[in-house]
Amino acid sequence: MARLFGTDGVRGLANGELTADLALGVAQAAAVVLGQGRSAEARRAQGKRPVAVVARDPRVSGEFLLAAVAAGLASSGVDVLDAGVIPTPAAAFLIADIDADFGVMISASHNPAPDNGIKIFARGGTKLPDIVEDRIEAAIGKPKLTPTGAEVGRIRRFADAEDRYVLHLLASLPHRLDGIHVLIDCANGAAAGISPEAFTDAGARVTVIGDDPDGININDGVGSTHIDKLAEAVVAHGADVGIAHDGDADRCLAVDANGHIVDGDQIMAILALSMAERGVLNKNTLVTTVMSNLGLRLAMAEHGIDVVQTSVGDRYVLEKMNENDFSLGGEQSGHVIMREFATTGDGILTGLHLVSEMARKGKGLHELATCMTVYPQILVNVRGVDHHRLNEDDVIARAVQSAEAALGSTGRVLLRPSGTEPMVRVMVEAADQDTADRHAHELAEVVRLQLAL
């Protein structure tokens, strides 16, 4: 059977694969595995129950899924604090802030409205390691906790959830945003009730789009997956900068005053240089994935900043950061982790710090982004192939070596097998787009011939 937990929790079509029954079962299993830890036992020794924070993005299906999760936890003897509609990073922060035993976020992030997901966070607001997810999955359908009477959990509203989070964001800023006109695209998602308030309180003049969630319009033509809408709005309103979130606001992409997109790699470059200058970039190191643009690594080398690369996925970035006490990392997609202030990617935090650097330096985003040259990059997905044989094929290995030799120091080749389907991803970077395209399609054809099913 396929593993229930994917790279970012349990995800699927709401009321399709992801039913209320499944949400109830996952919550009951989580209570068995996470509600029996040291902190939970210490609470019980004091006559108290374990505590979990739950929250959701504004998808209509989140209403019944959150109700099922809360019921599963409370029926298992866990006190539930319902934070309502808030961003995923806000939920993670609140778990740590009140020292809850664990927490659950109902969201499918940048996916369309019919999808949803269940993300479980450990104590401290950190993502669960695979081994703990496996224990929860194994506990589904097994004997559950069945307290009665006064031992049954209570469900209460987390009344000041948003205020706690906004105050935390504002306290993190090294410089106010006074005088800067920021246009925010909230993706009709969880950022709508928080991001405009946070930027306004930080001193910015704020214009907002994608801030009218109705349960079914999340990510629909707006947000970080449709950033052209933000680019048009920035130019039309004469804003200084645009900030785009996704449905659960764990991502941030940006647009400069001319409508040019500034991606996660460029944002990380700007923040890394700022943090290094201010002496807060731990070990003078930035953590990225193998998909980050070659230009980011070259820009960091030019300024004496080390770059450590991980597999694709913000969880792997965070693992590397935690292992080595690094303070900044992220992905090209806009998942940026500022570890001093967050345990996961936080789009609002990232946007605030990006605009704060504009204010601190007195420069526009376009000028700040010139710290990095973005090398042309192309990604070709080769479908219907035996991706398991990718690293064993000598013909493919020689083709990659030949392409790398031709590109030299001005390019890069990366072949990755998909983790979920028979597909190989071919990525090539080069000094110009034509060269990148030519090598990528030549390699894709070799992969197609050599790994044909």
Short mmCIF file of C-alpha atoms in Angstrom, two decimals:
data_model
loop_
_atom_site.label_atom_id
_atom_site.label_comp_id
_atom_site.label_asym_id
_atom_site.label_seq_id
_atom_site.Cartn_x
_atom_site.Cartn_y
_atom_site.Cartn_z
CA MET A 1 0.00 0.00 0.00
CA ALA A 2 1.10 3.58 -0.68
CA ARG A 3 2.23 5.58 2.33
CA LEU A 4 -0.60 7.73 3.72
CA PHE A 5 1.70 10.64 4.64
CA GLY A 6 3.31 12.38 1.68
CA THR A 7 6.00 15.05 1.62
CA ASP A 8 3.72 17.51 3.40
CA GLY A 9 1.22 15.55 5.48
CA VAL A 10 -1.90 13.72 4.30
CA ARG A 11 -3.34 15.30 1.17
CA GLY A 12 -6.07 14.49 -1.34
CA LEU A 13 -9.46 15.39 -2.76
CA ALA A 14 -11.68 16.44 0.15
CA ASN A 15 -14.53 13.95 0.57
CA GLY A 16 -12.76 11.81 -2.03
CA GLU A 17 -9.59 10.26 -0.63
CA LEU A 18 -9.62 12.66 2.31
CA THR A 19 -12.84 11.96 4.22
CA ALA A 20 -14.15 13.02 7.61
CA ASP A 21 -13.70 9.41 8.76
CA LEU A 22 -10.03 9.50 7.77
CA ALA A 23 -9.51 12.87 9.49
CA LEU A 24 -11.11 11.47 12.66
CA GLY A 25 -8.91 8.38 12.52
CA VAL A 26 -5.72 10.36 11.91
CA ALA A 27 -6.53 12.62 14.87
CA GLN A 28 -7.23 9.67 17.16
CA ALA A 29 -3.99 8.01 16.07
CA ALA A 30 -2.06 11.27 16.59
CA ALA A 31 -3.47 11.45 20.12
CA VAL A 32 -2.15 7.95 20.82
CA VAL A 33 1.33 8.70 19.47
CA LEU A 34 1.81 12.40 20.35
CA GLY A 35 -0.49 12.63 23.37
CA GLN A 36 1.63 10.20 25.33
CA GLY A 37 4.92 12.12 25.28
CA ARG A 38 6.86 13.52 28.22
CA SER A 39 5.14 16.91 28.17
CA ALA A 40 1.71 15.26 28.03
CA GLU A 41 2.56 12.93 30.90
CA ALA A 42 3.83 15.90 32.91
CA ARG A 43 0.47 17.62 32.38
CA ARG A 44 -1.39 14.52 33.52
CA ALA A 45 0.77 14.37 36.64
CA GLN A 46 -0.54 17.87 37.39
CA GLY A 47 -4.12 16.76 36.81
CA LYS A 48 -4.23 18.36 33.34
CA ARG A 49 -4.81 17.02 29.83
CA PRO A 50 -2.55 17.20 26.78
CA VAL A 51 -3.12 20.29 24.61
CA ALA A 52 -3.27 20.61 20.81
CA VAL A 53 -3.67 23.68 18.59
CA VAL A 54 -5.81 23.19 15.47
CA ALA A 55 -6.33 25.59 12.55
CA ARG A 56 -7.29 25.66 8.86
CA ASP A 57 -7.16 27.69 5.68
CA PRO A 58 -10.48 29.02 4.30
CA ARG A 59 -11.38 26.06 2.02
CA VAL A 60 -15.00 25.06 2.53
CA SER A 61 -13.97 21.46 3.23
CA GLY A 62 -11.78 22.68 6.07
CA GLU A 63 -14.90 23.24 8.14
CA PHE A 64 -15.90 19.58 8.34
CA LEU A 65 -12.33 18.27 8.35
CA LEU A 66 -11.34 20.50 11.27
CA ALA A 67 -14.50 19.45 13.12
CA ALA A 68 -13.55 15.79 12.61
CA VAL A 69 -9.98 16.39 13.80
CA ALA A 70 -11.15 18.31 16.87
CA ALA A 71 -13.64 15.53 17.69
CA GLY A 72 -10.97 12.86 17.31
CA LEU A 73 -8.59 14.70 19.63
CA ALA A 74 -11.15 15.64 22.29
CA SER A 75 -12.61 12.14 22.35
CA SER A 76 -9.06 10.91 22.99
CA GLY A 77 -8.60 13.12 26.05
CA VAL A 78 -6.79 16.03 24.38
CA ASP A 79 -7.78 19.65 25.03
CA VAL A 80 -8.21 21.45 21.70
CA LEU A 81 -7.55 25.14 21.06
CA ASP A 82 -9.24 26.08 17.77
CA ALA A 83 -7.35 28.99 16.17
CA GLY A 84 -9.74 29.17 13.21
CA VAL A 85 -8.52 30.40 9.81
CA ILE A 86 -4.85 31.31 10.08
CA PRO A 87 -1.67 30.63 8.02
CA THR A 88 0.22 27.38 8.49
CA PRO A 89 3.29 29.18 9.95
CA ALA A 90 0.99 30.94 12.43
CA ALA A 91 -0.27 27.57 13.66
CA ALA A 92 3.32 26.33 14.01
CA PHE A 93 4.28 29.48 15.94
CA LEU A 94 1.31 29.19 18.31
CA ILE A 95 2.11 25.56 19.14
CA ALA A 96 5.54 26.69 20.31
CA ASP A 97 4.31 29.92 21.88
CA ILE A 98 1.90 28.23 24.30
CA ASP A 99 4.01 25.05 24.63
CA ALA A 100 1.24 22.83 23.25
CA ASP A 101 1.99 19.13 22.96
CA PHE A 102 1.31 19.13 19.21
CA GLY A 103 -0.94 20.71 16.59
CA VAL A 104 -2.86 20.08 13.37
CA MET A 105 -3.27 22.33 10.33
CA ILE A 106 -5.96 21.64 7.73
CA SER A 107 -4.69 22.96 4.39
CA ALA A 108 -3.64 21.97 0.89
CA SER A 109 -1.38 25.02 0.53
CA HIS A 110 -1.17 26.10 -3.14
CA ASN A 111 -3.47 23.34 -4.43
CA PRO A 112 -6.93 24.15 -5.87
CA ALA A 113 -9.96 24.46 -3.60
CA PRO A 114 -11.35 20.90 -3.96
CA ASP A 115 -8.15 19.48 -2.39
CA ASN A 116 -7.28 19.58 1.27
CA GLY A 117 -4.73 18.16 3.66
CA ILE A 118 -3.82 17.36 7.24
CA LYS A 119 -0.45 18.61 8.50
CA ILE A 120 0.62 17.53 11.97
CA PHE A 121 3.23 19.44 13.96
CA ALA A 122 5.17 18.19 16.96
CA ARG A 123 5.76 20.08 20.17
CA GLY A 124 7.68 23.26 19.36
CA GLY A 125 5.83 23.66 16.05
CA THR A 126 8.18 21.47 14.04
CA LYS A 127 7.22 19.10 11.24
CA LEU A 128 7.14 15.43 12.15
CA PRO A 129 9.99 13.16 11.04
CA ASP A 130 9.01 10.26 8.78
CA ILE A 131 9.35 7.71 11.59
CA VAL A 132 6.74 9.48 13.72
CA GLU A 133 4.37 9.83 10.77
CA ASP A 134 4.77 6.09 10.21
CA ARG A 135 3.85 5.44 13.85
CA ILE A 136 0.70 7.54 13.49
CA GLU A 137 -0.24 5.76 10.28
CA ALA A 138 0.29 2.39 11.94
CA ALA A 139 -1.97 3.45 14.84
CA ILE A 140 -4.95 4.22 12.58
CA GLY A 141 -7.63 1.59 13.11
CA LYS A 142 -5.84 0.21 16.18
CA PRO A 143 -7.19 0.57 19.76
CA LYS A 144 -7.68 4.25 20.54
CA LEU A 145 -7.82 6.27 23.73
CA THR A 146 -11.34 6.24 25.19
CA PRO A 147 -11.45 8.42 28.34
CA THR A 148 -14.76 9.15 30.00
CA GLY A 149 -16.18 11.74 32.33
CA ALA A 150 -13.82 14.53 33.34
CA GLU A 151 -10.98 12.97 31.32
CA VAL A 152 -12.60 13.81 27.98
CA GLY A 153 -10.92 16.72 26.19
CA ARG A 154 -12.49 20.15 25.79
CA ILE A 155 -12.68 22.23 22.59
CA ARG A 156 -12.19 25.97 23.03
CA ARG A 157 -11.64 28.95 20.74
CA PHE A 158 -8.04 30.25 20.68
CA ALA A 159 -9.28 33.82 21.09
CA ASP A 160 -6.04 35.80 20.67
CA ALA A 161 -4.35 33.57 18.08
CA GLU A 162 -4.07 36.23 15.36
CA ASP A 163 -2.90 38.97 17.74
CA ARG A 164 -0.13 36.78 19.18
CA TYR A 165 1.13 35.95 15.71
CA VAL A 166 1.06 39.53 14.38
CA LEU A 167 2.90 40.82 17.45
CA HIS A 168 5.53 38.13 16.93
CA LEU A 169 5.99 39.16 13.29
CA LEU A 170 6.35 42.84 14.16
CA ALA A 171 8.83 42.11 16.95
CA SER A 172 11.09 40.29 14.47
CA LEU A 173 11.64 43.29 12.17
CA PRO A 174 15.01 45.06 12.13
CA HIS A 175 13.51 48.16 10.45
CA ARG A 176 10.02 49.62 9.97
CA LEU A 177 8.41 49.91 6.54
CA ASP A 178 7.37 53.56 6.69
CA GLY A 179 6.91 55.24 3.30
CA ILE A 180 6.77 52.06 1.21
CA HIS A 181 3.66 51.20 -0.83
CA VAL A 182 3.16 47.42 -0.70
CA LEU A 183 0.62 45.55 -2.81
CA ILE A 184 -0.25 42.17 -1.28
CA ASP A 185 -1.91 39.23 -3.04
CA CYS A 186 -3.42 37.01 -0.34
CA ALA A 187 -4.48 34.24 -2.78
CA ASN A 188 -7.98 34.35 -1.27
CA GLY A 189 -6.39 32.27 1.44
CA ALA A 190 -5.33 32.26 5.06
CA ALA A 191 -3.19 35.39 4.70
CA ALA A 192 -6.21 37.61 4.04
CA GLY A 193 -6.98 38.27 7.69
CA ILE A 194 -3.37 38.78 8.82
CA SER A 195 -0.87 39.89 6.15
CA PRO A 196 -2.45 43.32 5.38
CA GLU A 197 -2.70 44.06 9.11
CA ALA A 198 0.91 43.10 9.75
CA PHE A 199 2.29 45.23 6.90
CA THR A 200 0.11 48.18 7.89
CA ASP A 201 1.17 47.95 11.54
CA ALA A 202 4.80 47.85 10.37
CA GLY A 203 4.30 51.25 8.71
CA ALA A 204 3.67 50.35 5.07
CA ARG A 205 0.96 51.81 2.87
CA VAL A 206 -0.98 48.71 1.83
CA THR A 207 -3.14 47.81 -1.17
CA VAL A 208 -4.61 44.30 -1.26
CA ILE A 209 -5.94 41.87 -3.88
CA GLY A 210 -7.06 38.26 -3.43
CA ASP A 211 -8.40 39.11 0.03
CA ASP A 212 -12.00 37.90 -0.29
CA PRO A 213 -11.99 34.14 0.47
CA ASP A 214 -15.35 32.44 0.04
CA GLY A 215 -14.25 28.85 0.62
CA ILE A 216 -13.96 27.92 -3.05
CA ASN A 217 -11.83 30.66 -4.65
CA ILE A 218 -8.54 29.95 -2.85
CA ASN A 219 -5.57 30.11 -5.30
CA ASP A 220 -8.07 30.63 -8.15
CA GLY A 221 -6.21 32.88 -10.57
CA VAL A 222 -4.44 34.69 -7.73
CA GLY A 223 -1.54 34.19 -5.35
CA SER A 224 2.00 32.92 -5.85
CA THR A 225 0.91 30.37 -8.47
CA HIS A 226 -0.61 33.14 -10.62
CA ILE A 227 1.84 35.95 -9.96
CA ASP A 228 1.08 37.72 -13.27
CA LYS A 229 -2.05 39.10 -11.60
CA LEU A 230 0.10 40.73 -8.91
CA ALA A 231 2.58 42.09 -11.46
CA GLU A 232 -0.24 43.82 -13.34
CA ALA A 233 -1.67 45.27 -10.12
CA VAL A 234 1.69 46.61 -8.91
CA VAL A 235 2.20 48.56 -12.12
CA ALA A 236 -1.42 49.73 -12.26
CA HIS A 237 -1.37 51.03 -8.66
CA GLY A 238 2.17 52.44 -8.84
CA ALA A 239 3.22 50.35 -5.83
CA ASP A 240 6.85 50.04 -4.77
CA VAL A 241 6.70 46.27 -4.32
CA GLY A 242 4.28 43.36 -4.57
CA ILE A 243 4.12 40.38 -2.21
CA ALA A 244 2.39 37.14 -3.26
CA HIS A 245 1.32 34.43 -0.83
CA ASP A 246 -0.15 30.99 -1.49
CA GLY A 247 -3.26 29.52 0.12
CA ASP A 248 -1.78 28.87 3.55
CA ALA A 249 0.80 31.69 3.41
CA ASP A 250 3.91 29.59 3.89
CA ARG A 251 5.33 30.96 0.63
CA CYS A 252 6.38 34.40 -0.54
CA LEU A 253 7.23 35.55 -4.04
CA ALA A 254 7.69 39.21 -4.92
CA VAL A 255 7.33 41.69 -7.77
CA ASP A 256 9.38 44.87 -8.14
CA ALA A 257 7.94 48.28 -9.07
CA ASN A 258 8.32 47.50 -12.78
CA GLY A 259 6.32 44.27 -12.51
CA HIS A 260 9.34 41.97 -12.70
CA ILE A 261 9.12 38.76 -10.66
CA VAL A 262 11.59 38.21 -7.82
CA ASP A 263 11.61 34.51 -6.92
CA GLY A 264 12.60 32.62 -3.79
CA ASP A 265 16.27 32.37 -4.79
CA GLN A 266 16.55 36.13 -5.25
CA ILE A 267 14.71 36.76 -1.99
CA MET A 268 17.11 34.45 -0.16
CA ALA A 269 20.08 36.22 -1.73
CA ILE A 270 18.82 39.61 -0.53
CA LEU A 271 18.08 38.34 2.98
CA ALA A 272 21.36 36.44 3.25
CA LEU A 273 23.40 39.52 2.36
CA SER A 274 21.37 41.62 4.81
CA MET A 275 21.78 39.10 7.63
CA ALA A 276 25.50 38.71 6.95
CA GLU A 277 25.95 42.48 7.00
CA ARG A 278 24.08 42.69 10.32
CA GLY A 279 26.02 39.74 11.79
CA VAL A 280 23.02 37.45 12.23
CA LEU A 281 23.65 34.88 9.46
CA ASN A 282 24.75 31.92 11.56
CA LYS A 283 28.01 30.36 10.39
CA ASN A 284 27.79 32.64 7.34
CA THR A 285 25.80 29.92 5.56
CA LEU A 286 22.66 29.72 3.42
CA VAL A 287 20.81 26.40 2.96
CA THR A 288 19.09 25.76 -0.40
CA THR A 289 17.88 22.78 -2.41
CA VAL A 290 19.52 21.33 -5.51
CA MET A 291 16.91 23.16 -7.62
CA SER A 292 18.11 26.63 -6.63
CA ASN A 293 19.55 28.67 -9.49
CA LEU A 294 23.28 28.53 -10.16
CA GLY A 295 23.31 32.31 -9.94
CA LEU A 296 22.43 32.13 -6.24
CA ARG A 297 25.46 30.00 -5.42
CA LEU A 298 27.77 32.23 -7.48
CA ALA A 299 26.39 35.40 -5.84
CA MET A 300 26.89 33.98 -2.37
CA ALA A 301 30.44 32.88 -3.21
CA GLU A 302 31.21 36.40 -4.42
CA HIS A 303 30.27 37.71 -0.96
CA GLY A 304 32.00 34.95 1.01
CA ILE A 305 28.78 33.19 2.05
CA ASP A 306 28.74 29.38 2.05
CA VAL A 307 25.87 27.49 0.43
CA VAL A 308 24.75 24.05 1.62
CA GLN A 309 22.37 22.15 -0.67
CA THR A 310 19.74 19.55 0.23
CA SER A 311 17.18 17.40 -1.56
CA VAL A 312 14.03 19.15 -2.81
CA GLY A 313 11.56 19.89 -0.02
CA ASP A 314 11.47 22.47 2.74
CA ARG A 315 11.50 19.71 5.37
CA TYR A 316 15.00 18.69 4.21
CA VAL A 317 16.14 22.31 4.29
CA LEU A 318 14.88 22.64 7.86
CA GLU A 319 16.49 19.36 8.92
CA LYS A 320 19.88 20.61 7.68
CA MET A 321 19.35 23.97 9.39
CA ASN A 322 18.46 22.34 12.70
CA GLU A 323 21.38 19.89 12.53
CA ASN A 324 23.93 22.67 12.03
CA ASP A 325 22.32 25.70 13.69
CA PHE A 326 22.00 27.57 10.38
CA SER A 327 19.67 30.56 10.40
CA LEU A 328 18.45 30.98 6.80
CA GLY A 329 17.33 28.56 4.12
CA GLY A 330 14.62 27.84 1.61
CA GLU A 331 13.46 26.99 -1.87
CA GLN A 332 13.14 28.74 -5.21
CA SER A 333 9.36 28.33 -4.90
CA GLY A 334 9.28 30.88 -2.07
CA HIS A 335 9.43 28.65 1.01
CA VAL A 336 11.91 30.69 3.05
CA ILE A 337 12.79 29.68 6.60
CA MET A 338 14.14 32.28 9.00
CA ARG A 339 14.95 29.93 11.85
CA GLU A 340 15.34 32.58 14.55
CA PHE A 341 11.66 33.45 14.15
CA ALA A 342 9.95 30.42 12.58
CA THR A 343 10.01 26.63 12.48
CA THR A 344 8.69 26.44 8.91
CA GLY A 345 8.46 28.53 5.76
CA ASP A 346 6.58 31.74 6.56
CA GLY A 347 5.44 33.90 3.65
CA ILE A 348 4.33 36.87 5.73
CA LEU A 349 7.52 36.91 7.79
CA THR A 350 9.60 36.66 4.62
CA GLY A 351 7.72 39.47 2.91
CA LEU A 352 8.02 41.75 5.91
CA HIS A 353 11.78 41.21 6.14
CA LEU A 354 12.23 41.71 2.41
CA VAL A 355 10.42 45.07 2.48
CA SER A 356 12.24 45.93 5.71
CA GLU A 357 15.53 45.57 3.83
CA MET A 358 14.22 47.93 1.14
CA ALA A 359 13.48 50.49 3.86
CA ARG A 360 16.79 49.91 5.65
CA LYS A 361 18.84 50.36 2.49
CA GLY A 362 16.60 53.00 0.91
CA LYS A 363 16.62 51.01 -2.33
CA GLY A 364 13.95 49.55 -4.60
CA LEU A 365 13.53 45.81 -4.91
CA HIS A 366 14.85 45.84 -8.49
CA GLU A 367 18.16 47.29 -7.31
CA LEU A 368 18.41 44.88 -4.37
CA ALA A 369 17.74 41.91 -6.67
CA THR A 370 20.72 42.79 -8.88
CA CYS A 371 22.91 41.17 -6.22
CA MET A 372 22.23 37.93 -8.09
CA THR A 373 22.30 37.05 -11.79
CA VAL A 374 19.52 34.60 -12.64
CA TYR A 375 20.82 32.00 -15.07
CA PRO A 376 18.33 30.73 -17.69
CA GLN A 377 16.86 27.48 -16.45
CA ILE A 378 14.64 24.89 -18.12
CA LEU A 379 12.91 21.87 -16.60
CA VAL A 380 11.75 19.05 -18.88
CA ASN A 381 9.57 16.27 -17.44
CA VAL A 382 10.15 12.95 -19.21
CA ARG A 383 7.06 10.85 -18.49
CA GLY A 384 6.35 7.15 -18.94
CA VAL A 385 9.88 5.93 -18.19
CA ASP A 386 11.44 3.55 -15.67
CA HIS A 387 12.71 6.23 -13.30
CA HIS A 388 14.11 3.60 -10.92
CA ARG A 389 16.93 2.83 -13.41
CA LEU A 390 18.04 6.45 -13.83
CA ASN A 391 21.19 6.24 -11.71
CA GLU A 392 22.22 2.85 -13.14
CA ASP A 393 22.30 3.75 -16.85
CA ASP A 394 25.80 4.36 -18.24
CA VAL A 395 24.57 5.96 -21.48
CA ILE A 396 22.65 8.61 -19.54
CA ALA A 397 25.65 9.17 -17.24
CA ARG A 398 27.94 9.79 -20.23
CA ALA A 399 25.39 12.18 -21.81
CA VAL A 400 25.23 14.16 -18.58
CA GLN A 401 29.03 14.32 -18.36
CA SER A 402 29.21 15.56 -21.96
CA ALA A 403 26.64 18.28 -21.31
CA GLU A 404 28.39 19.37 -18.11
CA ALA A 405 31.73 19.60 -19.94
CA ALA A 406 30.16 21.74 -22.66
CA LEU A 407 28.54 24.08 -20.13
CA GLY A 408 31.63 24.43 -17.95
CA SER A 409 31.35 26.83 -15.03
CA THR A 410 28.50 28.75 -16.65
CA GLY A 411 25.91 25.99 -16.43
CA ARG A 412 24.58 23.03 -14.51
CA VAL A 413 22.74 19.75 -15.17
CA LEU A 414 20.44 17.93 -12.75
CA LEU A 415 18.44 14.75 -13.40
CA ARG A 416 15.95 13.67 -10.72
CA PRO A 417 13.58 10.70 -10.63
CA SER A 418 10.04 11.48 -9.48
CA GLY A 419 9.14 10.06 -6.10
CA THR A 420 5.51 9.40 -7.03
CA GLU A 421 5.23 8.54 -10.75
CA PRO A 422 7.23 7.05 -13.67
CA MET A 423 8.95 10.28 -14.63
CA VAL A 424 12.41 11.83 -14.73
CA ARG A 425 12.93 15.58 -14.37
CA VAL A 426 15.72 17.05 -16.50
CA MET A 427 16.92 20.48 -15.39
CA VAL A 428 19.59 22.48 -17.22
CA GLU A 429 20.98 25.95 -16.49
CA ALA A 430 23.18 27.86 -18.90
CA ALA A 431 24.43 31.34 -19.70
CA ASP A 432 21.70 31.75 -22.35
CA GLN A 433 18.25 30.25 -22.86
CA ASP A 434 18.97 28.63 -26.25
CA THR A 435 21.90 26.66 -24.82
CA ALA A 436 19.87 25.55 -21.82
CA ASP A 437 16.96 24.47 -24.04
CA ARG A 438 19.19 22.52 -26.44
CA HIS A 439 21.01 20.53 -23.75
CA ALA A 440 17.82 19.86 -21.78
CA HIS A 441 15.92 18.44 -24.76
CA GLU A 442 18.91 16.41 -25.92
CA LEU A 443 19.24 14.85 -22.46
CA ALA A 444 15.49 14.31 -22.24
CA GLU A 445 15.59 12.33 -25.49
CA VAL A 446 18.43 10.14 -24.16
CA VAL A 447 16.43 9.47 -21.00
CA ARG A 448 13.31 8.65 -23.05
CA LEU A 449 15.18 6.12 -25.19
CA GLN A 450 17.22 4.50 -22.42
CA LEU A 451 14.48 4.19 -19.80
CA ALA A 452 11.54 3.33 -22.03
CA LEU A 453 9.04 1.02 -20.34
#
